[in-house]
Structure formats: C-alpha cells, structure tokens
PDB file of C-alpha atoms in Angstrom:
ATOM      1  CA  ILE A1131      86.185  72.985 100.754  1.00 92.00           C
ATOM      2  CA  SER A1132      87.221  69.834  98.976  1.00 95.00           C
ATOM      3  CA  ASP A1133      89.954  69.925  96.376  1.00 95.00           C
ATOM      4  CA  GLU A1134      87.425  68.796  93.755  1.00 96.00           C
ATOM      5  CA  ALA A1135      84.920  71.542  94.663  1.00 96.00           C
ATOM      6  CA  ALA A1136      87.647  74.189  94.482  1.00 96.00           C
ATOM      7  CA  ALA A1137      88.615  73.022  90.995  1.00 94.00           C
ATOM      8  CA  ILE A1138      84.985  73.217  89.869  1.00 96.00           C
ATOM      9  CA  LEU A1139      84.448  76.677  91.385  1.00 96.00           C
ATOM     10  CA  ALA A1140      87.535  77.964  89.602  1.00 95.00           C
ATOM     11  CA  ASP A1141      85.510  77.920  86.376  1.00 95.00           C
ATOM     12  CA  HIS A1142      82.981  80.428  87.764  1.00 95.00           C
ATOM     13  CA  ASP A1143      82.986  83.597  85.634  1.00 92.00           C
ATOM     14  CA  GLY A1144      82.148  86.164  88.317  1.00 95.00           C
ATOM     15  CA  ASP A1145      83.573  87.101  91.684  1.00 96.00           C
ATOM     16  CA  LEU A1146      84.179  84.169  93.987  1.00 96.00           C
ATOM     17  CA  LEU A1147      83.400  84.999  97.608  1.00 96.00           C
ATOM     18  CA  LEU A1148      84.156  82.030  99.819  1.00 96.00           C
ATOM     19  CA  ASN A1149      83.904  83.971 103.029  1.00 93.00           C
ATOM     20  CA  GLY A1150      82.808  81.029 105.156  1.00 93.00           C
ATOM     21  CA  LEU A1151      85.930  78.931 104.570  1.00 93.00           C
ATOM     22  CA  GLN A1152      88.025  78.535 107.684  1.00 92.00           C
ATOM     23  CA  SER A1153      90.693  76.337 106.132  1.00 93.00           C
ATOM     24  CA  LEU A1154      92.098  75.707 102.692  1.00 95.00           C
ATOM     25  CA  SER A1155      94.449  72.958 101.540  1.00 96.00           C
ATOM     26  CA  PRO A1156      97.294  73.742  99.138  1.00 97.00           C
ATOM     27  CA  THR A1157      95.590  71.590  96.492  1.00 97.00           C
ATOM     28  CA  ALA A1158      92.277  73.441  96.874  1.00 97.00           C
ATOM     29  CA  ALA A1159      94.155  76.753  96.759  1.00 97.00           C
ATOM     30  CA  SER A1160      95.855  75.633  93.564  1.00 97.00           C
ATOM     31  CA  GLY A1161      92.454  74.882  92.058  1.00 96.00           C
ATOM     32  CA  LEU A1162      91.059  78.257  93.112  1.00 96.00           C
ATOM     33  CA  SER A1163      94.094  80.046  91.700  1.00 96.00           C
ATOM     34  CA  ARG A1164      92.818  79.183  88.202  1.00 95.00           C
ATOM     35  CA  HIS A1165      89.740  81.372  88.795  1.00 96.00           C
ATOM     36  CA  GLN A1166      89.757  84.318  86.391  1.00 92.00           C
ATOM     37  CA  GLY A1167      86.952  86.432  87.816  1.00 92.00           C
ATOM     38  CA  TYR A1168      87.719  89.816  89.298  1.00 95.00           C
ATOM     39  CA  MET A1169      87.808  88.870  92.981  1.00 97.00           C
ATOM     40  CA  LEU A1170      88.566  85.974  95.281  1.00 97.00           C
ATOM     41  CA  GLY A1171      87.292  86.702  98.793  1.00 96.00           C
ATOM     42  CA  LEU A1172      88.441  84.539 101.677  1.00 96.00           C
ATOM     43  CA  ALA A1173      87.234  86.519 104.691  1.00 93.00           C
ATOM     44  CA  SER A1174      87.126  83.757 107.306  1.00 92.00           C
ATOM     45  CA  LEU A1175      90.615  82.339 106.847  1.00 92.00           C
ATOM     46  CA  GLU A1176      92.538  83.276 109.973  1.00 90.00           C
ATOM     47  CA  SER A1177      95.781  81.635 108.895  1.00 90.00           C
ATOM     48  CA  LEU A1178      97.490  80.142 105.864  1.00 94.00           C
ATOM     49  CA  THR A1179     100.388  77.767 105.385  1.00 96.00           C
ATOM     50  CA  GLY A1180     103.289  78.723 103.161  1.00 97.00           C
ATOM     51  CA  ASP A1181     102.266  76.089 100.603  1.00 98.00           C
ATOM     52  CA  THR A1182      98.676  77.338 100.486  1.00 97.00           C
ATOM     53  CA  ALA A1183      99.863  80.951 100.129  1.00 98.00           C
ATOM     54  CA  ALA A1184     102.242  79.964  97.328  1.00 98.00           C
ATOM     55  CA  ALA A1185      99.347  78.337  95.475  1.00 98.00           C
ATOM     56  CA  LEU A1186      97.125  81.391  95.986  1.00 98.00           C
ATOM     57  CA  GLY A1187      99.956  83.625  94.779  1.00 97.00           C
ATOM     58  CA  LYS A1188      99.258  82.202  91.307  1.00 97.00           C
ATOM     59  CA  TYR A1189      95.677  83.525  91.360  1.00 97.00           C
ATOM     60  CA  ARG A1190      94.715  84.875  87.918  1.00 92.00           C
ATOM     61  CA  GLY A1191      92.008  87.331  88.983  1.00 94.00           C
ATOM     62  CA  LYS A1192      92.409  90.997  89.837  1.00 96.00           C
ATOM     63  CA  MET A1193      91.792  91.080  93.605  1.00 97.00           C
ATOM     64  CA  MET A1194      92.375  88.810  96.566  1.00 97.00           C
ATOM     65  CA  ALA A1195      90.864  89.810  99.882  1.00 97.00           C
ATOM     66  CA  PHE A1196      91.796  88.206 103.186  1.00 96.00           C
ATOM     67  CA  ARG A1197      89.683  89.891 105.852  1.00 92.00           C
ATOM     68  CA  GLY A1198      90.239  87.333 108.589  1.00 93.00           C
ATOM     69  CA  LEU A1199      94.007  86.794 108.649  1.00 93.00           C
ATOM     70  CA  GLN A1200      95.324  87.391 112.148  1.00 89.00           C
ATOM     71  CA  THR A1201      98.993  86.550 111.616  1.00 90.00           C
ATOM     72  CA  LEU A1202     101.186  86.832 108.558  1.00 94.00           C
ATOM     73  CA  PHE A1203     104.229  84.584 108.690  1.00 96.00           C
ATOM     74  CA  PRO A1204     107.101  85.526 106.345  1.00 97.00           C
ATOM     75  CA  GLU A1205     106.664  82.380 104.216  1.00 97.00           C
ATOM     76  CA  VAL A1206     102.962  83.211 103.788  1.00 97.00           C
ATOM     77  CA  ALA A1207     103.778  86.803 102.838  1.00 98.00           C
ATOM     78  CA  LYS A1208     106.307  85.528 100.321  1.00 98.00           C
ATOM     79  CA  GLY A1209     103.765  83.202  98.732  1.00 98.00           C
ATOM     80  CA  LEU A1210     101.067  85.876  98.494  1.00 98.00           C
ATOM     81  CA  SER A1211     103.577  88.385  97.104  1.00 97.00           C
ATOM     82  CA  ALA A1212     103.661  86.415  93.853  1.00 97.00           C
ATOM     83  CA  PHE A1213     100.066  87.543  93.149  1.00 97.00           C
ATOM     84  CA  ALA A1214     100.293  89.890  90.163  1.00 96.00           C
ATOM     85  CA  GLY A1215      96.742  91.274  90.170  1.00 96.00           C
ATOM     86  CA  ASP A1216      95.444  94.710  91.002  1.00 97.00           C
ATOM     87  CA  ILE A1217      94.718  94.491  94.742  1.00 98.00           C
ATOM     88  CA  LEU A1218      96.050  92.354  97.576  1.00 98.00           C
ATOM     89  CA  GLU A1219      93.997  93.170 100.665  1.00 97.00           C
ATOM     90  CA  MET A1220      94.796  91.976 104.178  1.00 97.00           C
ATOM     91  CA  ASP A1221      92.977  94.571 106.248  1.00 96.00           C
ATOM     92  CA  SER A1222      92.479  92.294 109.262  1.00 94.00           C
ATOM     93  CA  LEU A1223      96.164  92.250 110.191  1.00 95.00           C
ATOM     94  CA  THR A1224      96.844  94.466 113.194  1.00 93.00           C
ATOM     95  CA  THR A1225     100.593  93.815 113.360  1.00 93.00           C
ATOM     96  CA  ILE A1226     103.289  92.770 110.934  1.00 96.00           C
ATOM     97  CA  SER A1227     106.829  91.551 111.481  1.00 97.00           C
ATOM     98  CA  ALA A1228     109.764  93.121 109.706  1.00 97.00           C
ATOM     99  CA  GLU A1229     110.322  89.822 107.865  1.00 98.00           C
ATOM    100  CA  ALA A1230     106.730  89.614 106.610  1.00 98.00           C
ATOM    101  CA  ALA A1231     106.811  93.290 105.608  1.00 98.00           C
ATOM    102  CA  GLU A1232     110.012  92.699 103.674  1.00 98.00           C
ATOM    103  CA  ALA A1233     108.366  89.817 101.813  1.00 98.00           C
ATOM    104  CA  LEU A1234     105.296  91.967 101.048  1.00 97.00           C
ATOM    105  CA  GLY A1235     107.631  94.679  99.780  1.00 97.00           C
ATOM    106  CA  GLU A1236     108.293  92.270  96.908  1.00 96.00           C
ATOM    107  CA  SER A1237     104.582  91.995  96.069  1.00 96.00           C
ATOM    108  CA  ARG A1238     103.743  92.055  92.375  1.00 95.00           C
ATOM    109  CA  SER A1239     100.248  93.502  92.915  1.00 97.00           C
ATOM    110  CA  ASP A1240      99.476  97.119  92.080  1.00 98.00           C
ATOM    111  CA  CYS A1241      97.794  97.890  95.399  1.00 98.00           C
ATOM    112  CA  LEU A1242      98.700  96.562  98.817  1.00 98.00           C
ATOM    113  CA  SER A1243      96.047  97.264 101.442  1.00 98.00           C
ATOM    114  CA  LEU A1244      97.007  96.712 105.071  1.00 98.00           C
ATOM    115  CA  ASP A1245      94.405  98.991 106.620  1.00 96.00           C
ATOM    116  CA  GLY A1246      94.179  96.968 109.840  1.00 95.00           C
ATOM    117  CA  LEU A1247      97.716  97.793 110.955  1.00 95.00           C
ATOM    118  CA  MET A1248      97.641 100.168 113.896  1.00 91.00           C
ATOM    119  CA  ASP A1249     101.384 100.627 114.275  1.00 90.00           C
ATOM    120  CA  LEU A1250     104.435  99.924 112.200  1.00 94.00           C
ATOM    121  CA  SER A1251     108.047  99.497 113.250  1.00 96.00           C
ATOM    122  CA  ALA A1252     110.811 101.254 111.348  1.00 97.00           C
ATOM    123  CA  GLU A1253     112.055  97.845 110.156  1.00 98.00           C
ATOM    124  CA  ALA A1254     108.618  96.876 108.811  1.00 98.00           C
ATOM    125  CA  ALA A1255     108.251 100.308 107.197  1.00 98.00           C
ATOM    126  CA  ARG A1256     111.563  99.802 105.387  1.00 97.00           C
ATOM    127  CA  GLY A1257     110.320  96.486 104.020  1.00 98.00           C
ATOM    128  CA  LEU A1258     107.003  97.903 102.832  1.00 98.00           C
ATOM    129  CA  ALA A1259     108.683 100.962 101.297  1.00 97.00           C
ATOM    130  CA  ASN A1260     110.277  98.624  98.738  1.00 97.00           C
ATOM    131  CA  PHE A1261     106.833  97.827  97.317  1.00 97.00           C
ATOM    132  CA  GLN A1262     106.849  98.713  93.609  1.00 96.00           C
ATOM    133  CA  GLY A1263     103.075  98.980  93.171  1.00 97.00           C
ATOM    134  CA  SER A1264     101.087 102.182  92.827  1.00 98.00           C
ATOM    135  CA  TYR A1265      99.165 102.166  96.136  1.00 98.00           C
ATOM    136  CA  LEU A1266     100.164 101.287  99.697  1.00 98.00           C
ATOM    137  CA  TYR A1267      97.338 101.693 102.205  1.00 98.00           C
ATOM    138  CA  LEU A1268      98.108 101.858 105.928  1.00 98.00           C
ATOM    139  CA  ASN A1269      95.073 103.913 106.841  1.00 97.00           C
ATOM    140  CA  ARG A1270      94.685 102.859 110.509  1.00 95.00           C
ATOM    141  CA  VAL A1271      98.244 103.649 111.544  1.00 96.00           C
ATOM    142  CA  GLU A1272      97.951 106.537 113.996  1.00 93.00           C
ATOM    143  CA  SER A1273     101.594 107.289 114.719  1.00 92.00           C
ATOM    144  CA  LEU A1274     104.988 106.493 113.243  1.00 95.00           C
ATOM    145  CA  SER A1275     108.527 106.979 114.496  1.00 95.00           C
ATOM    146  CA  PRO A1276     110.725 109.398 112.572  1.00 95.00           C
ATOM    147  CA  GLU A1277     112.627 106.362 111.232  1.00 97.00           C
ATOM    148  CA  ALA A1278     109.422 104.731 109.981  1.00 97.00           C
ATOM    149  CA  LEU A1279     108.298 108.002 108.384  1.00 96.00           C
ATOM    150  CA  GLU A1280     111.638 108.367 106.657  1.00 97.00           C
ATOM    151  CA  ALA A1281     111.442 104.814 105.333  1.00 97.00           C
ATOM    152  CA  LEU A1282     107.872 105.185 104.061  1.00 97.00           C
ATOM    153  CA  GLY A1283     108.825 108.487 102.470  1.00 95.00           C
ATOM    154  CA  LYS A1284     110.857 106.475  99.979  1.00 95.00           C
ATOM    155  CA  PHE A1285     107.762 104.680  98.676  1.00 96.00           C
ATOM    156  CA  GLU A1286     107.133 106.090  95.201  1.00 94.00           C
ATOM    157  CA  GLY A1287     103.376 105.551  94.850  1.00 96.00           C
ATOM    158  CA  CYS A1288     100.251 106.748  96.628  1.00 97.00           C
ATOM    159  CA  LEU A1289     100.727 106.244 100.380  1.00 98.00           C
ATOM    160  CA  GLY A1290      97.527 106.095 102.431  1.00 97.00           C
ATOM    161  CA  LEU A1291      98.009 107.165 106.053  1.00 97.00           C
ATOM    162  CA  GLN A1292      94.591 108.667 106.753  1.00 95.00           C
ATOM    163  CA  SER A1293      94.647 108.084 110.532  1.00 95.00           C
ATOM    164  CA  LEU A1294      98.095 109.540 111.114  1.00 92.00           C
ATOM    165  CA  SER A1295      97.733 112.239 113.754  1.00 85.00           C
ATOM    166  CA  ASP A1296      99.906 115.245 114.508  1.00 75.00           C
ATOM    167  CA  GLU A1297     100.716 114.077 118.029  1.00 63.00           C
TER     168      GLU A1297
END
C-alpha cells in the first residue's frame, strides 16, 4: 500500500481489514496508526521491521490483529507493545524468544493473544508473566515445564491455557 493510500484509509470510520498486504512501510504504518475504528487487521504480513512496528504501536483503535506473523523479533515486539488498545493479537506465532516475550510483557494493551504458540520456555514465560493487562491467551500450549508454570502463575489476570494437558 502506498503511503498516501494508507493516510487516506486512516480516515475510514469502521474496521480496517487490510488482510492482503504483504508489506508495509514505516510511513504507511504511521498513516494507518491514525485510524480510530475498532480494528486494524493485517493478516498477510509475515514480518515487520522495528520502525514499522513502532509506528503501528501508536495505533488509536481498539484491536490490532496480525494473523500472518511468523517471527517476532524483540525490536518488533517492543514497538507493538506501545499499543494501548484493548486487544493485541498475534495468533500465527508458533514460537517466541525470551527477548520478544520480555518486550511483550511490557505491552500496554488489555489483552495479549498468542494462541498460536505451541510451547513456551521458562524464560519466555517469565517475560510474559510481567504483562499488566487483564487477559493473556496461550490457548495452544499443550505442556509447560514446572519453571514455566511457576512463572505464569505470577500473572495476575485471566490466563488462557485451554490446550494444557495433564501429561
């Protein structure tokens, strides 16, 4: 999407679902961050730069959904953590580094949804447990080490672990 088109779309009153975008410049992201509708959906973005994430972290809407992200670098997590809306969703991530988890632990959103994660190291769990929002969803994680469980036990909100088994 061109920088000019992003700036124009930011004035749209409703949800903005740009699920076909495969890339986004920092300038276009800055334009989109002015959007004040409920949701900004960017399902086809598989990666973001730190500068683009920092621009998107200023998004004024209530929900940002990234359903295509494959990798979350710490600088990207830090940029997105500035988002102060209701829901930050990155359900396509299957793994997360301890550094990225620590950055997401600083997220200003109320709900952090990472339902694509299938496992979680104790270090990453410690980072996410610092999240101050109300909801932390890790609903595809099937098993956790005792250290990871202990760390997540310190999270003070609603913790979603719906796939956790007793094995």
